[in-house]
Short mmCIF file of C-alpha atoms and ligand atoms in Angstrom, two decimals:
data_model
loop_
_atom_site.label_atom_id
_atom_site.label_comp_id
_atom_site.label_asym_id
_atom_site.label_seq_id
_atom_site.Cartn_x
_atom_site.Cartn_y
_atom_site.Cartn_z
CA MET A 909 0.00 0.00 0.00
CA ALA A 910 1.80 3.10 -1.23
CA ARG A 911 -1.07 5.46 -0.67
CA PHE A 912 0.16 7.44 2.36
CA LYS A 913 3.69 8.73 2.96
CA LYS A 914 3.16 10.65 6.16
CA MET A 915 0.39 10.48 8.78
CA LEU A 916 -0.33 13.16 11.36
CA ILE A 917 -1.84 11.72 14.53
CA ALA A 918 -4.27 14.21 16.06
CA ASN A 919 -4.38 12.53 19.45
CA ARG A 920 -2.35 11.54 22.51
CA GLY A 921 -2.02 8.70 25.02
CA GLU A 922 -2.27 5.01 24.28
CA ILE A 923 -4.28 5.45 21.07
CA ALA A 924 -1.63 7.74 19.57
CA LEU A 925 0.94 5.00 20.24
CA ARG A 926 -1.39 2.38 18.79
CA ILE A 927 -1.70 4.39 15.56
CA ILE A 928 2.07 5.01 15.37
CA ARG A 929 2.61 1.23 15.65
CA ALA A 930 0.20 0.59 12.77
CA CYS A 931 1.91 3.26 10.64
CA LYS A 932 5.35 1.79 11.29
CA GLU A 933 4.19 -1.62 10.13
CA LEU A 934 2.70 -0.01 7.01
CA GLY A 935 5.85 2.00 6.25
CA ILE A 936 4.14 5.35 6.81
CA ASP A 937 6.11 8.17 8.49
CA THR A 938 4.41 9.71 11.51
CA VAL A 939 3.91 13.20 12.89
CA ALA A 940 2.91 13.61 16.54
CA VAL A 941 1.17 16.74 17.72
CA TYR A 942 1.37 17.51 21.41
CA SER A 943 0.38 20.07 24.01
CA GLU A 944 2.78 21.81 26.38
CA ALA A 945 1.57 19.38 29.07
CA ASP A 946 2.58 16.39 26.92
CA ARG A 947 6.21 17.18 26.05
CA ASP A 948 7.40 14.00 27.81
CA CYS A 949 4.77 11.70 26.30
CA LEU A 950 5.76 8.54 24.45
CA HIS A 951 3.76 9.44 21.34
CA VAL A 952 6.10 12.41 20.94
CA ARG A 953 9.18 10.20 21.29
CA PHE A 954 8.02 7.38 19.05
CA ALA A 955 6.84 9.54 16.13
CA ASP A 956 9.25 10.53 13.36
CA GLU A 957 8.42 14.22 13.76
CA GLU A 958 6.59 16.26 16.36
CA VAL A 959 4.87 19.63 16.51
CA CYS A 960 3.75 21.46 19.66
CA ILE A 961 0.24 22.80 19.05
CA GLY A 962 -0.55 24.75 22.20
CA ARG A 963 -1.20 24.80 25.89
CA GLY A 964 -2.45 21.93 28.04
CA PRO A 965 -6.22 22.35 27.86
CA ALA A 966 -7.58 20.31 24.95
CA SER A 967 -9.45 23.31 23.54
CA ASP A 968 -6.03 24.99 23.05
CA SER A 969 -4.40 21.94 21.47
CA TYR A 970 -5.99 18.57 20.55
CA LEU A 971 -9.31 20.24 19.74
CA ASN A 972 -7.81 23.21 17.91
CA ILE A 973 -8.54 22.48 14.25
CA GLN A 974 -6.49 25.36 12.84
CA ARG A 975 -3.35 24.40 14.73
CA ILE A 976 -3.63 20.75 13.76
CA LEU A 977 -4.05 21.69 10.10
CA SER A 978 -1.05 24.04 10.33
CA ALA A 979 1.02 21.20 11.79
CA ALA A 980 -0.09 18.94 8.93
CA GLU A 981 0.83 21.62 6.40
CA ILE A 982 4.30 22.44 7.72
CA THR A 983 5.24 18.76 7.99
CA ASN A 984 3.74 17.92 4.60
CA ALA A 985 1.54 15.13 5.97
CA ASP A 986 -0.91 13.57 3.56
CA ALA A 987 -3.35 12.07 6.07
CA ILE A 988 -4.69 12.82 9.55
CA HIS A 989 -5.76 10.14 12.02
CA PRO A 990 -8.06 11.48 14.76
CA GLY A 991 -7.99 8.41 17.07
CA TYR A 992 -11.00 8.45 19.42
CA CYS A 993 -12.54 11.37 21.37
CA PHE A 994 -11.27 14.85 20.51
CA LEU A 995 -12.03 15.38 16.78
CA ALA A 996 -12.83 11.78 15.81
CA GLU A 997 -16.56 12.36 15.27
CA ASN A 998 -16.41 16.01 14.25
CA ALA A 999 -17.94 16.16 10.76
CA GLU A 1000 -16.70 19.71 10.22
CA PHE A 1001 -13.12 18.59 10.89
CA ALA A 1002 -13.50 15.69 8.46
CA ASP A 1003 -14.76 18.15 5.83
CA ILE A 1004 -11.96 20.67 6.43
CA CYS A 1005 -9.32 17.91 6.22
CA SER A 1006 -10.51 16.81 2.78
CA GLN A 1007 -10.85 20.41 1.58
CA SER A 1008 -7.23 20.95 2.67
CA GLN A 1009 -6.07 17.86 0.73
CA PHE A 1010 -5.47 15.74 3.84
CA VAL A 1011 -7.14 12.36 3.93
CA PHE A 1012 -9.19 12.05 7.12
CA ILE A 1013 -8.72 8.51 8.46
CA GLY A 1014 -12.35 7.82 9.13
CA PRO A 1015 -15.71 7.82 7.39
CA THR A 1016 -17.05 10.69 5.25
CA ALA A 1017 -18.31 13.84 6.94
CA ASP A 1018 -21.81 12.88 5.77
CA ASN A 1019 -21.47 9.44 7.41
CA ILE A 1020 -20.50 11.17 10.68
CA ARG A 1021 -23.33 13.70 10.41
CA MET A 1022 -25.97 11.09 9.67
CA MET A 1023 -25.07 8.84 12.61
CA GLY A 1024 -24.25 11.79 14.87
CA ASP A 1025 -27.91 12.81 14.82
CA LYS A 1026 -29.40 9.95 16.83
CA ALA A 1027 -33.05 10.58 15.93
CA THR A 1028 -32.13 10.63 12.23
CA ALA A 1029 -30.11 7.42 12.63
CA ARG A 1030 -33.05 5.79 14.41
CA ASN A 1031 -35.45 6.69 11.60
CA LEU A 1032 -32.96 5.41 9.03
CA MET A 1033 -32.83 2.05 10.85
CA ILE A 1034 -36.63 1.85 10.87
CA GLU A 1035 -36.63 2.44 7.09
CA ASN A 1036 -34.14 -0.42 6.72
CA GLY A 1037 -36.09 -2.88 8.84
CA ILE A 1038 -33.56 -2.89 11.69
CA PRO A 1039 -35.19 -3.33 15.11
CA VAL A 1040 -35.34 -0.24 17.34
CA VAL A 1041 -36.93 0.22 20.76
CA PRO A 1042 -40.52 1.58 20.52
CA GLY A 1043 -40.20 5.36 20.65
CA SER A 1044 -41.06 8.74 19.20
CA ASN A 1045 -41.01 9.49 15.50
CA GLY A 1046 -38.23 12.04 15.36
CA THR A 1047 -37.64 14.85 17.82
CA PHE A 1048 -40.00 17.23 19.57
CA GLU A 1049 -39.75 20.86 20.62
CA GLU A 1050 -42.56 20.94 23.14
CA GLU A 1051 -43.35 19.18 26.38
CA LYS A 1052 -46.90 18.34 25.30
CA ASP A 1053 -45.57 16.34 22.33
CA ALA A 1054 -43.20 14.41 24.62
CA LEU A 1055 -46.08 13.69 27.03
CA ALA A 1056 -48.27 12.46 24.19
CA ALA A 1057 -45.52 10.19 22.84
CA ALA A 1058 -44.73 8.82 26.32
CA SER A 1059 -48.32 7.97 27.18
CA GLU A 1060 -48.65 6.14 23.86
CA ILE A 1061 -45.43 4.15 24.43
CA GLY A 1062 -45.97 3.63 28.17
CA TYR A 1063 -43.65 4.45 31.08
CA PRO A 1064 -40.81 4.18 31.93
CA VAL A 1065 -39.31 6.07 29.00
CA ILE A 1066 -35.86 7.45 28.35
CA LEU A 1067 -35.33 10.99 27.07
CA LYS A 1068 -32.36 11.31 24.76
CA ALA A 1069 -30.68 14.29 23.12
CA THR A 1070 -30.53 13.74 19.38
CA ALA A 1071 -27.06 15.32 19.31
CA GLY A 1072 -25.94 13.29 22.35
CA GLY A 1073 -24.70 9.74 22.35
CA GLY A 1074 -22.65 7.49 24.56
CA GLY A 1075 -25.11 8.19 27.35
CA LYS A 1076 -24.64 11.96 27.38
CA GLY A 1077 -27.84 13.91 27.87
CA MET A 1078 -30.03 10.89 28.71
CA ARG A 1079 -32.74 10.82 31.39
CA VAL A 1080 -34.91 7.98 32.58
CA VAL A 1081 -38.45 9.12 33.34
CA ARG A 1082 -40.84 6.88 35.30
CA ASP A 1083 -44.14 8.76 35.10
CA GLU A 1084 -45.90 11.81 33.67
CA LYS A 1085 -44.98 14.01 36.62
CA GLU A 1086 -41.27 13.17 36.22
CA LEU A 1087 -41.42 13.89 32.52
CA LYS A 1088 -42.92 17.32 33.18
CA GLY A 1089 -39.97 18.13 35.45
CA ALA A 1090 -37.30 16.59 33.26
CA PHE A 1091 -38.27 17.86 29.83
CA SER A 1092 -37.17 21.49 30.00
CA ILE A 1093 -34.06 20.64 32.06
CA ALA A 1094 -32.95 17.96 29.58
CA ARG A 1095 -33.71 20.31 26.70
CA ALA A 1096 -31.61 23.09 28.21
CA GLU A 1097 -28.77 20.67 29.03
CA ALA A 1098 -28.75 19.34 25.47
CA GLY A 1099 -28.70 22.89 24.15
CA SER A 1100 -25.70 23.95 26.18
CA ALA A 1101 -23.79 20.66 25.84
CA PHE A 1102 -24.34 20.02 22.13
CA GLY A 1103 -25.68 23.29 20.70
CA ASN A 1104 -28.83 21.38 19.78
CA HIS A 1105 -31.91 21.26 22.04
CA ALA A 1106 -33.80 18.56 20.20
CA LEU A 1107 -34.90 15.51 22.23
CA TYR A 1108 -36.54 12.23 21.37
CA LEU A 1109 -37.69 9.39 23.58
CA GLU A 1110 -37.85 5.62 23.74
CA LYS A 1111 -39.36 2.98 25.97
CA TYR A 1112 -36.78 2.39 28.73
CA LEU A 1113 -35.42 -1.17 28.81
CA GLU A 1114 -34.61 -2.09 32.42
CA LYS A 1115 -31.79 -4.62 32.39
CA PRO A 1116 -30.39 -5.16 28.93
CA ARG A 1117 -26.85 -6.07 27.96
CA HIS A 1118 -24.84 -3.63 25.85
CA VAL A 1119 -23.66 -5.60 22.83
CA GLU A 1120 -21.96 -3.90 19.91
CA ILE A 1121 -20.90 -5.17 16.49
CA GLN A 1122 -17.60 -4.13 14.89
CA VAL A 1123 -17.99 -3.30 11.21
CA ILE A 1124 -15.68 -2.19 8.42
CA GLY A 1125 -16.56 -0.75 5.02
CA ASP A 1126 -14.40 0.02 1.99
CA GLN A 1127 -14.87 2.37 -0.97
CA PHE A 1128 -16.26 -0.47 -3.10
CA ASP A 1129 -19.57 -0.80 -1.23
CA LYS A 1130 -18.32 -3.80 0.73
CA VAL A 1131 -19.22 -3.92 4.43
CA LEU A 1132 -18.26 -6.80 6.73
CA HIS A 1133 -18.70 -7.37 10.46
CA LEU A 1134 -16.14 -8.79 12.86
CA GLY A 1135 -18.35 -10.13 15.60
CA GLU A 1136 -19.48 -8.50 18.81
CA ARG A 1137 -18.21 -7.07 22.07
CA ASP A 1138 -20.17 -7.18 25.31
CA CYS A 1139 -19.65 -3.84 27.06
CA SER A 1140 -22.29 -4.17 29.78
CA ILE A 1141 -19.85 -3.59 32.64
CA GLN A 1142 -19.77 0.17 32.77
CA ARG A 1143 -20.33 2.95 35.23
CA ARG A 1144 -21.80 6.34 34.37
CA HIS A 1145 -21.37 5.47 30.71
CA GLN A 1146 -17.66 4.74 31.14
CA LYS A 1147 -16.95 1.17 30.15
CA LEU A 1148 -14.68 -0.71 32.54
CA VAL A 1149 -14.61 -4.24 31.10
CA GLU A 1150 -15.28 -5.36 27.52
CA GLU A 1151 -15.17 -8.84 26.07
CA SER A 1152 -15.65 -10.85 22.91
CA PRO A 1153 -17.56 -13.01 22.32
CA CYS A 1154 -20.54 -11.88 24.39
CA PRO A 1155 -20.97 -14.66 27.02
CA VAL A 1156 -24.58 -15.38 25.98
CA MET A 1157 -24.12 -15.08 22.21
CA THR A 1158 -25.25 -17.85 19.88
CA VAL A 1159 -24.25 -18.46 16.28
CA GLN A 1160 -27.78 -17.61 15.07
CA LEU A 1161 -28.06 -14.41 17.12
CA ARG A 1162 -24.62 -13.27 15.92
CA ARG A 1163 -25.68 -13.86 12.34
CA LYS A 1164 -28.86 -11.80 12.86
CA MET A 1165 -27.16 -8.94 14.73
CA GLY A 1166 -24.23 -8.99 12.30
CA GLU A 1167 -26.59 -8.75 9.31
CA CYS A 1168 -28.38 -5.80 10.90
CA ALA A 1169 -25.09 -4.03 11.68
CA VAL A 1170 -23.87 -4.54 8.12
CA LYS A 1171 -27.19 -3.27 6.78
CA ALA A 1172 -26.99 -0.21 9.06
CA ALA A 1173 -23.53 0.68 7.76
CA SER A 1174 -24.32 -0.19 4.12
CA SER A 1175 -27.44 1.97 4.17
CA ILE A 1176 -25.27 5.10 4.41
CA GLY A 1177 -22.40 3.84 2.24
CA TYR A 1178 -20.16 3.62 5.27
CA VAL A 1179 -16.40 3.67 4.70
CA GLY A 1180 -14.03 2.93 7.57
CA VAL A 1181 -14.23 1.07 10.86
CA GLY A 1182 -17.33 1.62 12.95
CA THR A 1183 -19.40 0.12 15.72
CA VAL A 1184 -23.13 -0.51 15.76
CA GLU A 1185 -24.46 -0.55 19.33
CA PHE A 1186 -27.41 -2.67 20.35
CA LEU A 1187 -29.23 -3.41 23.58
CA LEU A 1188 -29.94 -7.11 24.08
CA ASP A 1189 -32.78 -8.09 26.43
CA LYS A 1190 -33.26 -11.28 28.46
CA ASP A 1191 -35.39 -12.80 25.71
CA PHE A 1192 -32.59 -12.24 23.18
CA ASN A 1193 -34.41 -9.40 21.42
CA PHE A 1194 -31.94 -6.78 20.22
CA TYR A 1195 -32.48 -3.11 19.40
CA PHE A 1196 -30.32 -0.58 17.54
CA MET A 1197 -29.06 2.23 19.81
CA GLU A 1198 -26.50 4.22 17.84
CA MET A 1199 -23.50 3.88 15.57
CA ASN A 1200 -20.04 5.08 16.56
CA THR A 1201 -18.13 6.29 13.53
CA ARG A 1202 -14.60 5.88 14.92
CA ILE A 1203 -12.06 3.34 16.12
CA GLN A 1204 -13.07 2.59 19.70
CA VAL A 1205 -11.13 2.20 22.94
CA GLU A 1206 -12.16 -1.47 23.15
CA HIS A 1207 -11.13 -2.42 19.58
CA PRO A 1208 -8.29 -4.72 20.84
CA VAL A 1209 -10.68 -7.41 22.07
CA THR A 1210 -11.92 -7.82 18.52
CA GLU A 1211 -8.33 -7.85 17.24
CA MET A 1212 -7.49 -10.65 19.68
CA VAL A 1213 -10.35 -12.93 18.62
CA THR A 1214 -10.25 -12.21 14.87
CA GLY A 1215 -6.52 -11.69 14.31
CA VAL A 1216 -7.33 -8.58 12.24
CA ASP A 1217 -5.29 -5.41 12.89
CA LEU A 1218 -8.21 -2.96 12.87
CA VAL A 1219 -6.09 0.19 12.78
CA LYS A 1220 -4.01 -1.00 9.82
CA GLU A 1221 -7.20 -2.09 8.06
CA GLN A 1222 -8.79 1.30 8.85
CA ILE A 1223 -5.84 3.14 7.28
CA SER A 1224 -5.87 0.78 4.32
CA VAL A 1225 -9.54 1.32 3.42
CA ALA A 1226 -9.14 5.09 3.88
CA GLY A 1227 -6.32 4.83 1.33
CA GLY A 1228 -8.72 3.34 -1.21
CA ASN A 1229 -7.84 -0.33 -0.81
CA GLN A 1230 -10.37 -3.13 -0.63
CA ILE A 1231 -10.91 -4.82 2.72
CA SER A 1232 -8.02 -7.31 2.88
CA PHE A 1233 -10.15 -10.30 3.92
CA LYS A 1234 -13.39 -12.03 2.97
CA LYS A 1235 -16.42 -12.78 5.12
CA SER A 1236 -15.43 -16.48 5.12
CA ASP A 1237 -11.95 -15.58 6.47
CA ILE A 1238 -13.46 -14.22 9.69
CA SER A 1239 -13.99 -16.60 12.58
CA LEU A 1240 -13.85 -15.79 16.27
CA LYS A 1241 -11.06 -17.71 17.91
CA GLY A 1242 -11.10 -18.10 21.69
CA HIS A 1243 -12.10 -15.34 24.08
CA ALA A 1244 -10.69 -11.89 24.86
CA ILE A 1245 -11.36 -9.55 27.80
CA GLU A 1246 -10.19 -5.97 28.31
CA CYS A 1247 -9.92 -4.05 31.58
CA ARG A 1248 -9.51 -0.29 31.49
CA ILE A 1249 -6.96 0.83 34.06
CA ASN A 1250 -7.70 4.44 35.02
CA ALA A 1251 -5.98 6.88 37.36
CA GLU A 1252 -9.12 7.15 39.48
CA ASP A 1253 -9.96 6.46 43.10
CA PRO A 1254 -12.82 3.93 43.38
CA LYS A 1255 -13.05 4.79 47.10
CA ARG A 1256 -13.81 8.42 46.26
CA ASP A 1257 -16.45 7.94 43.58
CA PHE A 1258 -13.86 7.30 40.86
CA ILE A 1259 -12.50 10.83 41.02
CA PRO A 1260 -9.63 11.31 38.49
CA CYS A 1261 -6.22 11.42 40.19
CA PRO A 1262 -3.43 13.01 38.14
CA GLY A 1263 0.10 12.74 39.56
CA GLU A 1264 3.41 10.95 39.13
CA ILE A 1265 3.73 7.22 38.43
CA THR A 1266 6.45 6.09 40.86
CA THR A 1267 6.43 2.37 40.02
CA PHE A 1268 5.22 0.72 36.84
CA HIS A 1269 5.30 -3.01 36.26
CA PRO A 1270 3.01 -4.30 33.50
CA PRO A 1271 2.04 -7.98 33.32
CA GLY A 1272 3.17 -10.32 30.55
CA GLY A 1273 3.20 -13.96 29.52
CA PRO A 1274 0.92 -15.99 27.26
CA GLY A 1275 -2.21 -14.26 25.96
CA VAL A 1276 -1.50 -10.88 27.54
CA ARG A 1277 -1.45 -7.50 25.77
CA VAL A 1278 -1.03 -4.11 27.45
CA ASP A 1279 -1.75 -0.93 25.46
CA THR A 1280 -0.40 1.98 27.47
CA HIS A 1281 1.51 5.24 27.22
CA ILE A 1282 2.70 5.37 30.83
CA TYR A 1283 6.15 4.58 32.24
CA GLN A 1284 7.95 4.85 35.56
CA SER A 1285 8.23 8.58 36.55
CA TYR A 1286 5.59 9.63 33.98
CA LYS A 1287 3.52 12.56 35.24
CA ILE A 1288 -0.19 12.32 34.41
CA PRO A 1289 -1.36 15.79 33.39
CA PRO A 1290 -4.72 16.97 34.76
CA TYR A 1291 -6.25 17.98 31.42
CA TYR A 1292 -7.25 14.74 29.73
CA ASP A 1293 -9.15 11.55 30.46
CA SER A 1294 -7.83 9.25 33.12
CA LEU A 1295 -7.18 6.11 31.03
CA LEU A 1296 -3.67 4.84 31.83
CA ALA A 1297 -3.62 1.41 30.26
CA LYS A 1298 -5.74 -1.28 28.68
CA LEU A 1299 -5.05 -4.81 29.82
CA ILE A 1300 -6.28 -7.25 27.19
CA VAL A 1301 -6.09 -11.01 27.69
CA HIS A 1302 -6.85 -13.82 25.31
CA GLY A 1303 -7.53 -17.49 26.06
CA ARG A 1304 -8.85 -20.52 24.21
CA ASN A 1305 -12.14 -20.08 26.07
CA ARG A 1306 -13.70 -17.68 28.58
CA ASN A 1307 -12.41 -19.56 31.61
CA GLU A 1308 -8.83 -19.46 30.38
CA ALA A 1309 -9.21 -15.75 29.58
CA ILE A 1310 -10.51 -15.09 33.11
CA ALA A 1311 -7.61 -17.05 34.65
CA ARG A 1312 -5.14 -15.02 32.60
CA LEU A 1313 -6.94 -11.80 33.53
CA ARG A 1314 -6.83 -12.68 37.22
CA ARG A 1315 -3.13 -13.45 37.29
CA SER A 1316 -2.32 -10.44 35.04
CA LEU A 1317 -4.12 -8.13 37.46
CA GLU A 1318 -2.08 -9.67 40.29
CA GLU A 1319 1.16 -8.93 38.40
CA PHE A 1320 0.12 -5.40 37.40
CA ILE A 1321 1.73 -2.77 39.64
CA VAL A 1322 1.09 0.94 39.25
CA LEU A 1323 2.12 3.08 42.22
CA GLY A 1324 2.04 6.82 42.84
CA VAL A 1325 -1.62 7.41 42.05
CA PRO A 1326 -4.79 5.47 42.90
CA THR A 1327 -5.91 3.22 40.03
CA THR A 1328 -8.80 0.94 39.17
CA ILE A 1329 -6.58 -2.19 39.29
CA ASP A 1330 -7.88 -3.29 42.72
CA PHE A 1331 -11.46 -2.71 41.60
CA HIS A 1332 -10.86 -4.99 38.58
CA ARG A 1333 -9.39 -7.65 40.92
CA GLU A 1334 -12.77 -7.65 42.70
CA ILE A 1335 -14.76 -7.84 39.48
CA VAL A 1336 -12.85 -10.89 38.19
CA ASN A 1337 -13.64 -12.73 41.42
CA ASP A 1338 -17.35 -11.90 41.35
CA ALA A 1339 -19.59 -14.94 40.86
CA ARG A 1340 -21.89 -13.17 38.40
CA PHE A 1341 -19.00 -11.94 36.32
CA ILE A 1342 -17.47 -15.42 36.27
CA SER A 1343 -20.75 -17.02 35.18
CA GLY A 1344 -21.38 -14.33 32.55
CA ASP A 1345 -24.68 -13.39 34.21
CA PHE A 1346 -24.61 -9.59 34.11
CA ASP A 1347 -26.30 -6.60 32.48
CA ILE A 1348 -25.77 -2.83 32.31
CA GLN A 1349 -26.76 -2.48 35.99
CA PHE A 1350 -24.05 -4.90 37.19
CA LEU A 1351 -21.87 -2.26 38.90
CA GLU A 1352 -24.81 -0.51 40.58
CA LYS A 1353 -25.34 -3.54 42.80
CA PHE A 1354 -21.63 -4.30 43.06
C1 MV4 B 831 -31.14 2.92 26.39
C2 MV4 B 831 -31.19 2.14 27.56
C3 MV4 B 831 -32.41 1.57 27.90
N1 MV4 B 831 -33.48 1.77 27.12
N2 MV4 B 831 -32.25 3.09 25.66
C4 MV4 B 831 -26.63 4.32 26.89
C5 MV4 B 831 -25.66 4.82 25.94
C6 MV4 B 831 -26.29 4.86 24.63
N3 MV4 B 831 -25.47 4.17 23.71
C7 MV4 B 831 -27.62 4.20 24.79
N4 MV4 B 831 -27.76 3.90 26.16
C8 MV4 B 831 -28.86 3.31 26.67
N5 MV4 B 831 -30.00 3.47 25.97
C9 MV4 B 831 -33.38 2.51 26.02
N6 MV4 B 831 -34.47 2.69 25.25
C10 MV4 B 831 -30.01 1.94 28.27
C11 MV4 B 831 -28.85 2.54 27.82
C12 MV4 B 831 -27.70 2.28 28.60
C13 MV4 B 831 -27.58 2.76 29.90
C14 MV4 B 831 -28.53 3.55 30.49
C15 MV4 B 831 -28.41 3.99 31.80
C16 MV4 B 831 -27.25 3.64 32.51
C17 MV4 B 831 -26.27 2.88 31.93
C18 MV4 B 831 -26.43 2.42 30.63
C19 MV4 B 831 -25.42 1.64 30.05
C20 MV4 B 831 -25.56 1.18 28.77
C21 MV4 B 831 -26.70 1.51 28.06
#
């Protein structure tokens, strides 16, 4: 693949390193951008070139479109990889990149826009025969319309901001009185958080699992899926543990969910890697929630069970190549589980804890992968999210994966700041986790 000569990575942390690794294997030179708070970061050291783009706060650096484009121009980069968060799902940024002759490593701006508006995405799924939770037809501007829709659907309902996603701007409402209180507050919150007031609502499902399908599309109208990830173990919409396969998945259900995910992506001519999120209820009914149009934090669990390098494949399809494998090449081998290690204090409501890493000893051995940007004496700046490392284990089956996870967590030493390692040690010894019997409320009762 001779398409790209030089890639600018518009991100930091472990994902910037992950992208640099993919570029090295593809023979693409790399440009790191960094903030003044990130001078000593590994992405800066491992890239071929580096450009400082501003002060610590993300709005002055990793979110500053003009500075990132200037860095791409002065280094003569031909592509820009946004990673996740920051500008990854910013349609305007994707547009500006292409207008400036830089290939945006991601889907088209229109793909991002379409899926970024959740009510629009929901209607598109209905048109394509993909199951959605009973809910409103589009958004509403007035409380009376929300009340009418809710009484038709039946309580409890969940109010969602059409410009939200990933749990931002959602509110569960149990009766008419609650809806009357919540409507204008949710509307105002959506307006200030997303610059878009519009809300829609759905019947609230009480204890589903969060199951998402990894998809990839190329520029030749080919879309394939790479199986699922179960991401039910989360707290305040931050995932803590992800695994593949989903412990309750069957071959038939995977085929049905996979077909729906492929249809969802195909219906908008999707190009790139993406994730279609579903809720799965106890009776194995599944419902489309939203589509994430980026590479996700938890992509390594899919890499471990499929053997596909998703970041290399993502860069390849953005460069105009066909997907490098066929549907029949994809089989899920064994079981993979990821734990997110954050600099947070579980004893103090998971408050982020920046500071200096005084001791760092990552685990190793068979079936163990650690994606991290930290090292001994690294100082965690206060400006960004608290993810320090992803521990990903693989085994021939779920039990072997859990055994490897348990002993890896015992080996893993991070001192200097509180981390979620101890919390994960408790999760892997929980009977319901071990039996695979959990849903999105698992940590609330933990
Ligand atoms: C829901 C839901 C229940 N019913 N929609 C959360 C993130 C976004 N992707 C969609 N989400 C949900 N949508 C209906 N109709 C449950 C979730 C949900 C969730 C809700 C509250 C607390 C934690 C949650 C974790 C995963 C999903």
